[in-house]
Coordinates of C-alpha atoms in Angstrom, one line a residue:
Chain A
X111 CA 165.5 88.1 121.4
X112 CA 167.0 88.2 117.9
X113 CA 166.2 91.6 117.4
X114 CA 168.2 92.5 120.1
X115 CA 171.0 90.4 119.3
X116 CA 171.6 91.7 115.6
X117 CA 173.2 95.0 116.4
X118 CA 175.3 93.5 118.7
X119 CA 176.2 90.8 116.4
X120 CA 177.3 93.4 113.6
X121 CA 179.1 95.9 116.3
X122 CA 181.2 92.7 116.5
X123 CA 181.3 92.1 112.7
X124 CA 182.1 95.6 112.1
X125 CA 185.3 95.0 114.9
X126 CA 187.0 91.9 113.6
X127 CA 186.4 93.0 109.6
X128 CA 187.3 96.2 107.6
X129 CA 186.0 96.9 104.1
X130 CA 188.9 96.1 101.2
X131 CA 189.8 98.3 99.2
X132 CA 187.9 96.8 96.3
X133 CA 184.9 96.9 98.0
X134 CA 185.4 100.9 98.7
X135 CA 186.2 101.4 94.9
X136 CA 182.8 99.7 93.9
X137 CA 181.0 101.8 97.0
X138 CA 182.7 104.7 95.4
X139 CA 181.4 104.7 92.1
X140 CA 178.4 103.7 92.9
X141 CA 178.5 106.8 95.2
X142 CA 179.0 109.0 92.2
X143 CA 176.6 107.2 89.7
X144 CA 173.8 107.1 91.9
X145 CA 173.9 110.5 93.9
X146 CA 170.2 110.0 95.1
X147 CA 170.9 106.2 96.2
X148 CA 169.5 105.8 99.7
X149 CA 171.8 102.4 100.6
X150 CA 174.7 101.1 99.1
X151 CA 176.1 97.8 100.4
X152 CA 179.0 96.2 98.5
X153 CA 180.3 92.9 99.7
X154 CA 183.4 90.7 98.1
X155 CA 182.2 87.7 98.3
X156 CA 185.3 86.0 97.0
X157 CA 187.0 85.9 100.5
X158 CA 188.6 88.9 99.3
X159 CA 190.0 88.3 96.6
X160 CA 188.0 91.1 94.4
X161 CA 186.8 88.1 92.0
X162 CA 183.2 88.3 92.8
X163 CA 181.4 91.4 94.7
X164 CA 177.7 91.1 96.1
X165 CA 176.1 94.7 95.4
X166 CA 173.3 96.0 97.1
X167 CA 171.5 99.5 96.5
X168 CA 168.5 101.1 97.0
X169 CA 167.6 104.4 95.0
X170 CA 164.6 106.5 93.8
X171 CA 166.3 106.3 90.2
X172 CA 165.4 102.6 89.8
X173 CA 161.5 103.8 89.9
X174 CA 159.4 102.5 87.7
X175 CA 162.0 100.4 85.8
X176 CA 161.7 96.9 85.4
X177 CA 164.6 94.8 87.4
X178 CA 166.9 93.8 84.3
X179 CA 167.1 97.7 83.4
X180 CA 167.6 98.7 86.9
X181 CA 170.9 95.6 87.0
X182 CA 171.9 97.7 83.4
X183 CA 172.2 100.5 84.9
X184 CA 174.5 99.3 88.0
X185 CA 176.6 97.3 85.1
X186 CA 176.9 100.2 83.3
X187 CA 177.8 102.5 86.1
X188 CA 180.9 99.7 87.2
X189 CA 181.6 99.2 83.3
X190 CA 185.5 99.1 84.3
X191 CA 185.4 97.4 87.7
X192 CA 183.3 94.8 85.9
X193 CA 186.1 93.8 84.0
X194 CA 188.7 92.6 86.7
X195 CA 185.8 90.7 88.2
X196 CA 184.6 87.1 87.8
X197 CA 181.3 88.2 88.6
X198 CA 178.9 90.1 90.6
X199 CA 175.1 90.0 92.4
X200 CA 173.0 92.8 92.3
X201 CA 169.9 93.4 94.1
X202 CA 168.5 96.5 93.7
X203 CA 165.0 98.0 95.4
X204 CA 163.5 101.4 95.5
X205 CA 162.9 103.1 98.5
X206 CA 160.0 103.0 100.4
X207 CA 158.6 106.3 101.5
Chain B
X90 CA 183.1 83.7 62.5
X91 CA 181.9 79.8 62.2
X92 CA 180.7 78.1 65.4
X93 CA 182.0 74.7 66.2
X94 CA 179.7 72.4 66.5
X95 CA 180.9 70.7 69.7
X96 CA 183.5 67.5 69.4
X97 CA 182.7 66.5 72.9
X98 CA 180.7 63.6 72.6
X99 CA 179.0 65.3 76.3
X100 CA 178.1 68.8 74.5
X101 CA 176.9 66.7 71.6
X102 CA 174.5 64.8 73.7
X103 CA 173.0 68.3 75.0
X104 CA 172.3 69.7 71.2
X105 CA 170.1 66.7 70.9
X106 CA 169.1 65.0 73.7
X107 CA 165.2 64.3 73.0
X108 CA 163.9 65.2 76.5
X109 CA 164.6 69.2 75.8
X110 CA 162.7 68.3 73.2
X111 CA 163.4 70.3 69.6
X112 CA 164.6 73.1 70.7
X113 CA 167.9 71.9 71.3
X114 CA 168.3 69.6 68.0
X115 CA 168.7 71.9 65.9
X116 CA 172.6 73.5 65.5
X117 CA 173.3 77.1 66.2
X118 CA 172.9 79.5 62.6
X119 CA 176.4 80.0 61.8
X120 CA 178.6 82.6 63.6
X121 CA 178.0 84.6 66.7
X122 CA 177.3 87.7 65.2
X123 CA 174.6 89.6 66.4
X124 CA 172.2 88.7 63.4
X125 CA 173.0 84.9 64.5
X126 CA 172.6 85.4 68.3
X127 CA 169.5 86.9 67.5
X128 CA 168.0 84.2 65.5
X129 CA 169.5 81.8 68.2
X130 CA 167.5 83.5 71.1
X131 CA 164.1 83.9 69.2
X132 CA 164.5 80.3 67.6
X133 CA 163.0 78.5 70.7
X134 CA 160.4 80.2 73.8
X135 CA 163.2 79.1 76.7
X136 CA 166.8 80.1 75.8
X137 CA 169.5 79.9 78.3
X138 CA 173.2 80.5 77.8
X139 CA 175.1 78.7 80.4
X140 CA 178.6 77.4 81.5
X141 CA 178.3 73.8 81.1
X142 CA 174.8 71.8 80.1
X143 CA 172.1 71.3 82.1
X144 CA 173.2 68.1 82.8
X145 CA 176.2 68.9 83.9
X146 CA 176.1 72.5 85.2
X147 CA 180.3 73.9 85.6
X148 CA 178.8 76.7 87.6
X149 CA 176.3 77.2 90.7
X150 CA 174.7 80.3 88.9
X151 CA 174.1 78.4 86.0
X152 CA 172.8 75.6 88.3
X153 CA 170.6 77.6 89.9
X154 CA 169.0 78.3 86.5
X155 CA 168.8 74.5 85.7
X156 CA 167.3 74.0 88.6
X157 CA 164.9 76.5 88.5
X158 CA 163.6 75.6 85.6
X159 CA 163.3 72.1 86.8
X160 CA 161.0 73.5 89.3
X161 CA 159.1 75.0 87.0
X162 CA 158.5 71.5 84.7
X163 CA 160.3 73.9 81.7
X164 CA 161.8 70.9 79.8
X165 CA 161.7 72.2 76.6
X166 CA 164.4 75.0 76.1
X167 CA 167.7 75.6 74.3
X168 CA 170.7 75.7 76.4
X169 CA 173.9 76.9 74.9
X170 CA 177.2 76.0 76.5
X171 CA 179.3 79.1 76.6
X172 CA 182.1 77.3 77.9
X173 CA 181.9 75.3 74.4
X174 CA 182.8 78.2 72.1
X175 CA 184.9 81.7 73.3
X176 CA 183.2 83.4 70.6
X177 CA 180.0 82.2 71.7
X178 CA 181.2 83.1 75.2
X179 CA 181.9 87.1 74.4
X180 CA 179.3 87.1 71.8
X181 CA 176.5 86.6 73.8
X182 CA 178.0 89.0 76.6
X183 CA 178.1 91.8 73.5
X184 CA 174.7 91.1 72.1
X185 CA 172.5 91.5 75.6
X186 CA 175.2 93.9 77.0
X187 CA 175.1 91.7 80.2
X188 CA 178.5 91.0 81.3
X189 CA 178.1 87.6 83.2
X190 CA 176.9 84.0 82.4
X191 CA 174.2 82.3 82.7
X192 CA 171.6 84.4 80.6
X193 CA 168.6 83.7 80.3
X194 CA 166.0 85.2 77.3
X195 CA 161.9 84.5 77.3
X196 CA 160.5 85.0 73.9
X197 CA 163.8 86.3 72.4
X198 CA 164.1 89.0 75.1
X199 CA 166.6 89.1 77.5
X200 CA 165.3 89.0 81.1
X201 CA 168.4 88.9 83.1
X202 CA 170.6 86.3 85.0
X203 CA 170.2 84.0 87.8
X204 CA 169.5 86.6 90.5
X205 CA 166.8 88.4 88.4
X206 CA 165.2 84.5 87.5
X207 CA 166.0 83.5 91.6
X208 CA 163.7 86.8 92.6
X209 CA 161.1 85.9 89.1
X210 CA 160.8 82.7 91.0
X211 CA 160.2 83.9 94.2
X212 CA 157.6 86.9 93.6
X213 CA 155.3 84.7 91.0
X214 CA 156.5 86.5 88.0
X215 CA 158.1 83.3 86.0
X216 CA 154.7 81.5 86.4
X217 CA 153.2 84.4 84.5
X218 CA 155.8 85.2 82.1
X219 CA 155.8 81.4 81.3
X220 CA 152.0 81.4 81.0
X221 CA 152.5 84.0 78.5
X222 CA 154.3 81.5 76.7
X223 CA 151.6 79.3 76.8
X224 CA 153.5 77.3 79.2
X225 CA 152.4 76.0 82.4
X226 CA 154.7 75.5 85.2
X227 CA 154.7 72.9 87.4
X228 CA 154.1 74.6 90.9
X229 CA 150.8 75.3 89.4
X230 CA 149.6 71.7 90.0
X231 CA 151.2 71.3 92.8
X232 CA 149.5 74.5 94.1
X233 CA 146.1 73.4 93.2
X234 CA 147.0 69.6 94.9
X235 CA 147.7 71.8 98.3
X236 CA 144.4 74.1 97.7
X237 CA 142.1 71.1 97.2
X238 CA 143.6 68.7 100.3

């Protein structure tokens, strides 16, 4: 029953909420540093206020590196969003074939 | 670049409270400099850099480390307040090129923050890397009281 629920449940999400625009300047870059990311999900999750972002991505170029290098290399790639924030969450995965 | 030693009676208390046993008795080397940060993270096995002490965590992340670690029966580590000392605060940030608090480091290596030690928890990989460090967590005994009921 939940299963059918959940996309009805995030059609409505998706109505009442928009993305800010912080939260499209993260997805951007992110866009551009990881071209061969599969998912990119970037959530403020400071009520929108841009203090603290919840960043979720999934890309073949985390393969094979351990999960502190993989978090590196999204810190690096938001070097200068990373400074008006208070702080951020990253989970990252690979995908799976 | 000296490091206060901490006035507050509070911060005091967490540089040598017994029960983290000796890892937290002794004082920082002096300055934050990256020579000094380095001795500072390979001084002890456990070394966490947190806003507030573990008794009094200011943050939830760095809460969720404490606790964690609780879990885990880790009572012997060095906790550094970063709320303490600015320099200590940026320092730290500079050295591990890690731009948030709390950090944590296993055998003077940086493994990551309180998401990467949440997931470490979660997957099984703390156990090992603290059995690597010849110390045994908790949720060992308690997993071998479930396995022999």
């Amino acid at each position: 029953k939940f299963r059918l629920a959940y996309p009805l449940l995030l059609c409505a999400h998706r109505m009442f909420t928009s993305q800010t625009e912080g939260e499209l300047r993260v997805t951007q870059v992110l866009k551009e540093k990881f071209p061969r990311a599969t998912a990119i999900k970037v959530t403020d999750i400071s009520g929108g206020c841009g203090a603290m972002y919840e960043i979720k991505i999934e890309s073949e170029e985390f393969k094979e590196k351990k999960t502190v290098q993989q978090h590196q290399m999204v810190n690096q790639a938001l070097k200068e969003e990373i400074k008006g924030m208070h702080g951020l969450r990253i989970f990252t995965s690979v995908p799976k074939c | 670049l000296r490091p206060r030693p901490s006035r507050n009676a509070d911060a005091h208390q967490a540089w040598n409270r017994p029960a983290h046993g000796p890892g937290l008795s002794a004082r920082p080397p002096s300055g934050t400099t990256g020579g000094a940060l380095d001795a500072m993270v390979k001084k002890d096995k456990v070394v966490v850099f947190l806003k507030g002490t573990p008794e009094q965590p200011q943050c939830g992340f760095s809460n969720a480390v404490v606790q964690i670690l609780r879990l885990h029966g880790v009572r012997d580590y060095a906790a550094y307040n970063v709320l303490d000392d600015p320099e200590l605060r940026q320092g730290i940030k500079d050295y591990s090129n890690w731009p948030t608090i709390p950090q944590v480091f296993l055998n003077g290596e940086f493994v990551g923050g309180c998401d990467i030690l949440l997931q470490m928890h979660q997957n099984g990989d703390l156990v090992e890397e603290l059995k690597k460090l010849g110390i045994r967590s908790a949720l060992l005994d308690e997993k071998t009281d479930q396995d022999s009921k």
